[in-house]
Structures are given as C-alpha cells and as structure tokens.
PDB file of C-alpha atoms in Angstrom:
ATOM      1  CA  MET J  30      20.693  34.686  -8.385  1.00 43.00           C
ATOM      2  CA  LEU J  31      17.005  35.565  -8.131  1.00 38.00           C
ATOM      3  CA  THR J  32      16.021  32.702 -10.877  1.00 39.00           C
ATOM      4  CA  MET J  33      18.755  29.796  -8.839  1.00 38.00           C
ATOM      5  CA  LEU J  34      16.829  30.837  -5.074  1.00 36.00           C
ATOM      6  CA  LEU J  35      13.314  29.946  -6.856  1.00 35.00           C
ATOM      7  CA  ALA J  36      14.268  27.201  -8.790  1.00 39.00           C
ATOM      8  CA  ALA J  37      16.285  26.196  -5.374  1.00 38.00           C
ATOM      9  CA  ALA J  38      12.642  26.540  -3.776  1.00 38.00           C
ATOM     10  CA  ALA J  39      10.848  24.756  -6.507  1.00 39.00           C
ATOM     11  CA  VAL J  40      12.850  21.862  -5.883  1.00 37.00           C
ATOM     12  CA  ALA J  41      12.523  22.544  -1.428  1.00 38.00           C
ATOM     13  CA  ALA J  42       8.741  22.268  -2.022  1.00 39.00           C
ATOM     14  CA  ALA J  43       8.343  19.132  -4.476  1.00 42.00           C
ATOM     15  CA  PRO J  44       7.165  16.333  -2.824  1.00 47.00           C
ATOM     16  CA  GLN J  45       9.942  13.491  -2.062  1.00 54.00           C
ATOM     17  CA  PRO J  46      10.089  10.679  -4.370  1.00 56.00           C
ATOM     18  CA  GLN J  47       9.445   8.645  -0.465  1.00 61.00           C
ATOM     19  CA  ASP J  48       6.221  10.911   0.077  1.00 88.00           C
ATOM     20  CA  ALA J  49       4.587   9.990  -3.532  1.00 94.00           C
ATOM     21  CA  ALA J  50       3.414   7.007  -1.999  1.00 95.00           C
ATOM     22  CA  LEU J  51       1.040   8.954   0.655  1.00 96.00           C
ATOM     23  CA  GLY J  52      -2.407   8.937  -0.228  1.00 97.00           C
ATOM     24  CA  ARG J  53      -5.467   7.075  -0.665  1.00 98.00           C
ATOM     25  CA  TRP J  54      -5.183   4.274  -3.985  1.00 98.00           C
ATOM     26  CA  LYS J  55      -7.207   2.009  -5.635  1.00 97.00           C
ATOM     27  CA  ALA J  56      -6.306  -1.467  -5.968  1.00 96.00           C
ATOM     28  CA  GLU J  57      -6.652  -3.870  -9.035  1.00 93.00           C
ATOM     29  CA  THR J  58      -8.820  -6.470  -7.184  1.00 89.00           C
ATOM     30  CA  LYS J  59     -12.117  -5.945  -6.044  1.00 93.00           C
ATOM     31  CA  ASN J  60     -12.020  -1.802  -6.042  1.00 94.00           C
ATOM     32  CA  GLY J  61     -10.152  -1.923  -2.886  1.00 96.00           C
ATOM     33  CA  ILE J  62      -8.903   1.368  -1.385  1.00 97.00           C
ATOM     34  CA  VAL J  63      -5.558   1.687   0.351  1.00 98.00           C
ATOM     35  CA  GLU J  64      -5.034   4.752   2.649  1.00 98.00           C
ATOM     36  CA  ILE J  65      -0.869   4.654   2.913  1.00 97.00           C
ATOM     37  CA  SER J  66       0.729   7.126   5.930  1.00 97.00           C
ATOM     38  CA  ARG J  67       3.848   7.564   7.162  1.00 96.00           C
ATOM     39  CA  CYS J  68       4.512   5.022  10.515  1.00 95.00           C
ATOM     40  CA  GLY J  69       7.465   6.313  11.421  1.00 94.00           C
ATOM     41  CA  GLU J  70      10.354   6.154   9.243  1.00 94.00           C
ATOM     42  CA  SER J  71       8.474   3.815   7.197  1.00 96.00           C
ATOM     43  CA  ILE J  72       4.890   3.828   5.115  1.00 97.00           C
ATOM     44  CA  CYS J  73       1.997   1.372   6.310  1.00 97.00           C
ATOM     45  CA  GLY J  74      -1.407   0.671   4.097  1.00 98.00           C
ATOM     46  CA  ARG J  75      -4.906   0.298   5.728  1.00 98.00           C
ATOM     47  CA  LEU J  76      -7.709  -1.018   3.505  1.00 98.00           C
ATOM     48  CA  ILE J  77     -10.363   1.529   3.859  1.00 97.00           C
ATOM     49  CA  SER J  78     -12.805   0.224   1.422  1.00 96.00           C
ATOM     50  CA  SER J  79     -13.618  -2.554  -0.972  1.00 96.00           C
ATOM     51  CA  ASP J  80     -16.757  -4.134  -3.177  1.00 96.00           C
ATOM     52  CA  HIS J  81     -16.838  -6.759  -0.004  1.00 94.00           C
ATOM     53  CA  LEU J  82     -16.453  -3.928   2.306  1.00 96.00           C
ATOM     54  CA  ARG J  83     -19.260  -1.801   0.730  1.00 96.00           C
ATOM     55  CA  THR J  84     -21.521  -4.312   0.669  1.00 96.00           C
ATOM     56  CA  ASP J  85     -20.278  -6.021   4.314  1.00 96.00           C
ATOM     57  CA  PRO J  86     -18.732  -2.892   6.098  1.00 96.00           C
ATOM     58  CA  THR J  87     -18.601  -5.720   9.324  1.00 97.00           C
ATOM     59  CA  LEU J  88     -16.516  -8.807   7.084  1.00 97.00           C
ATOM     60  CA  LYS J  89     -13.577 -10.216   9.253  1.00 97.00           C
ATOM     61  CA  ASP J  90     -10.131 -11.574   8.779  1.00 97.00           C
ATOM     62  CA  VAL J  91     -11.703 -15.006   8.868  1.00 97.00           C
ATOM     63  CA  LYS J  92      -8.327 -16.732   6.070  1.00 96.00           C
ATOM     64  CA  ASN J  93      -5.789 -15.314   8.193  1.00 96.00           C
ATOM     65  CA  SER J  94      -3.557 -18.331   9.398  1.00 91.00           C
ATOM     66  CA  ASN J  95      -3.454 -17.169  12.737  1.00 94.00           C
ATOM     67  CA  PRO J  96      -6.775 -18.224  14.119  1.00 95.00           C
ATOM     68  CA  GLN J  97      -6.763 -15.674  16.793  1.00 96.00           C
ATOM     69  CA  LEU J  98      -6.919 -12.674  14.154  1.00 95.00           C
ATOM     70  CA  ARG J  99      -9.697 -14.243  12.705  1.00 96.00           C
ATOM     71  CA  SER J 100     -12.273 -12.062  14.233  1.00 97.00           C
ATOM     72  CA  ARG J 101     -10.449  -8.927  13.588  1.00 97.00           C
ATOM     73  CA  PRO J 102     -12.706  -6.024  11.010  1.00 97.00           C
ATOM     74  CA  LEU J 103     -10.831  -6.144   7.306  1.00 97.00           C
ATOM     75  CA  LYS J 104     -12.248  -2.466   7.386  1.00 97.00           C
ATOM     76  CA  GLY J 105      -9.509  -0.287   8.438  1.00 97.00           C
ATOM     77  CA  MET J 106      -6.534  -3.088   8.806  1.00 98.00           C
ATOM     78  CA  GLN J 107      -3.526  -2.697   8.068  1.00 98.00           C
ATOM     79  CA  ILE J 108      -2.000  -4.881   5.263  1.00 98.00           C
ATOM     80  CA  LEU J 109       1.155  -2.529   4.152  1.00 98.00           C
ATOM     81  CA  GLY J 110       4.220  -1.700   6.295  1.00 98.00           C
ATOM     82  CA  GLY J 111       7.934  -2.447   7.434  1.00 97.00           C
ATOM     83  CA  PHE J 112       9.370  -0.999   4.423  1.00 97.00           C
ATOM     84  CA  LYS J 113      12.136   0.913   4.228  1.00 96.00           C
ATOM     85  CA  SER J 114      12.924   3.770   1.830  1.00 95.00           C
ATOM     86  CA  ASN J 115      15.935   3.769  -0.900  1.00 94.00           C
ATOM     87  CA  GLY J 116      15.309   6.830  -1.964  1.00 92.00           C
ATOM     88  CA  LYS J 117      13.095   6.065  -5.175  1.00 93.00           C
ATOM     89  CA  GLU J 118      10.989   3.247  -3.674  1.00 95.00           C
ATOM     90  CA  TRP J 119       9.635   1.635  -0.530  1.00 97.00           C
ATOM     91  CA  VAL J 120      11.574  -1.806  -0.398  1.00 97.00           C
ATOM     92  CA  ASP J 121      12.070  -4.722   2.318  1.00 97.00           C
ATOM     93  CA  GLY J 122       8.309  -4.441   3.632  1.00 98.00           C
ATOM     94  CA  THR J 123       5.214  -7.146   3.496  1.00 98.00           C
ATOM     95  CA  ILE J 124       1.583  -6.635   2.180  1.00 97.00           C
ATOM     96  CA  TYR J 125      -0.847  -8.765   3.856  1.00 96.00           C
ATOM     97  CA  ASN J 126      -3.669 -10.558   1.403  1.00 95.00           C
ATOM     98  CA  ALA J 127      -7.198 -11.231   3.097  1.00 94.00           C
ATOM     99  CA  ASP J 128      -8.012 -12.814   0.230  1.00 93.00           C
ATOM    100  CA  ASP J 129      -5.580 -16.234   1.069  1.00 94.00           C
ATOM    101  CA  GLY J 130      -4.909 -14.861   4.947  1.00 95.00           C
ATOM    102  CA  LYS J 131      -0.904 -14.521   4.226  1.00 95.00           C
ATOM    103  CA  THR J 132       1.548 -12.223   4.406  1.00 96.00           C
ATOM    104  CA  TYR J 133       4.152 -11.427   1.122  1.00 97.00           C
ATOM    105  CA  SER J 134       7.341  -9.571   1.061  1.00 97.00           C
ATOM    106  CA  ALA J 135       6.241  -6.605  -1.044  1.00 97.00           C
ATOM    107  CA  LYS J 136       7.534  -3.413  -2.850  1.00 97.00           C
ATOM    108  CA  VAL J 137       5.840  -0.171  -3.460  1.00 97.00           C
ATOM    109  CA  THR J 138       7.649   2.008  -5.953  1.00 97.00           C
ATOM    110  CA  PRO J 139       5.757   5.121  -6.985  1.00 96.00           C
ATOM    111  CA  VAL J 140       5.413   5.682 -10.819  1.00 95.00           C
ATOM    112  CA  GLY J 141       4.457   9.413 -11.482  1.00 91.00           C
ATOM    113  CA  ALA J 142       2.059  11.537  -9.410  1.00 91.00           C
ATOM    114  CA  ASN J 143      -1.179   9.218  -9.798  1.00 96.00           C
ATOM    115  CA  GLN J 144       0.583   5.409  -9.918  1.00 97.00           C
ATOM    116  CA  LEU J 145       1.819   2.925  -7.563  1.00 97.00           C
ATOM    117  CA  LYS J 146       3.920  -0.677  -8.565  1.00 97.00           C
ATOM    118  CA  VAL J 147       2.907  -2.601  -5.692  1.00 97.00           C
ATOM    119  CA  ARG J 148       4.573  -6.162  -5.819  1.00 97.00           C
ATOM    120  CA  GLY J 149       4.547  -8.502  -3.610  1.00 96.00           C
ATOM    121  CA  CYS J 150       6.670 -12.188  -3.969  1.00 96.00           C
ATOM    122  CA  VAL J 151       5.976 -15.479  -2.207  1.00 92.00           C
ATOM    123  CA  PHE J 152       9.656 -15.430  -3.219  1.00 86.00           C
ATOM    124  CA  VAL J 153      11.708 -13.851  -6.192  1.00 79.00           C
ATOM    125  CA  PRO J 154      10.838 -14.295  -8.635  1.00 87.00           C
ATOM    126  CA  LEU J 155       7.239 -15.301  -7.567  1.00 92.00           C
ATOM    127  CA  CYS J 156       5.784 -12.257  -7.974  1.00 95.00           C
ATOM    128  CA  LYS J 157       3.026 -10.328  -8.773  1.00 95.00           C
ATOM    129  CA  THR J 158       2.914  -6.415  -9.169  1.00 96.00           C
ATOM    130  CA  GLN J 159      -0.654  -4.563  -9.018  1.00 97.00           C
ATOM    131  CA  THR J 160      -0.337  -0.800 -11.132  1.00 97.00           C
ATOM    132  CA  TRP J 161      -2.964   1.228  -8.069  1.00 98.00           C
ATOM    133  CA  THR J 162      -4.033   4.533  -9.390  1.00 98.00           C
ATOM    134  CA  ARG J 163      -4.145   7.516  -6.725  1.00 98.00           C
ATOM    135  CA  VAL J 164      -8.115   8.522  -5.860  1.00 96.00           C
ATOM    136  CA  ARG J 165      -9.076  12.006  -5.336  1.00 79.00           C
TER     137      ARG J 165
END
C-alpha cells in the first residue's frame, strides 16, 4: 500500500508533458534565447537574447510585413503563441521569424527534459525543424 502511495505521489509530482516546454531555450540560429511560459491554456515564447541583441539591445523589428510594427523592440518580443496541447506536444500555434518578418504555423514537441523540437511551416510539407536546448 505504501509503495502504491509513493508511486502515485511521484507521478503527481512529475511535470506534465505540456509543462516540459516551459523555461529558457537556446535556439539553433544566432544563439537566440527564448523564454517559454504559460499564457492561459497555451504557451508563449519571448525572445530574450541573441547574438545580434547582445551587440545591440535596441534592435527593432524592421523586417515586419506590417509597417506599423517595425519600430517595436526585438528584445522581449513574443515570437511563439496560440498553441493547443494534445497531451504530448503543442500544436496549431505560430512562430514569428524576425529575419524575414513573417509568421509561420508551428508545433513544439518536448524531447526529454532538455530538448524541444520546434517546427515552423509555410504549409505542410514545407517545414523546418530546429532542436532547442534548455538553458540552465
């Protein structure tokens, strides 16, 4: 009986699969650091740092397709959002790419405790997947 209670407590204390995406992550491009947190029932990710932001923290979103948004700062900008959890991964969200000023459909899949597969698509099958690594 005690063993079953301990096992149940361990399962209850373990992070839920959808919470595995929370935290700070290093992207594959330009040493970008993205902080993923809860946004209601979804998750969202903000750009915290990158090689370019370390050189110039005042960089703006100059390539945004909407001219009214081109003066907003890149640092702290939300680049991930609108996801739904299916219990294993976050789907039906979007990722913004400041390099081209475009937003793509996205999926975030936790792989173990320290990696995320982040896939952005113009439309399936025209997708690119990156592996992001947890920052300690």
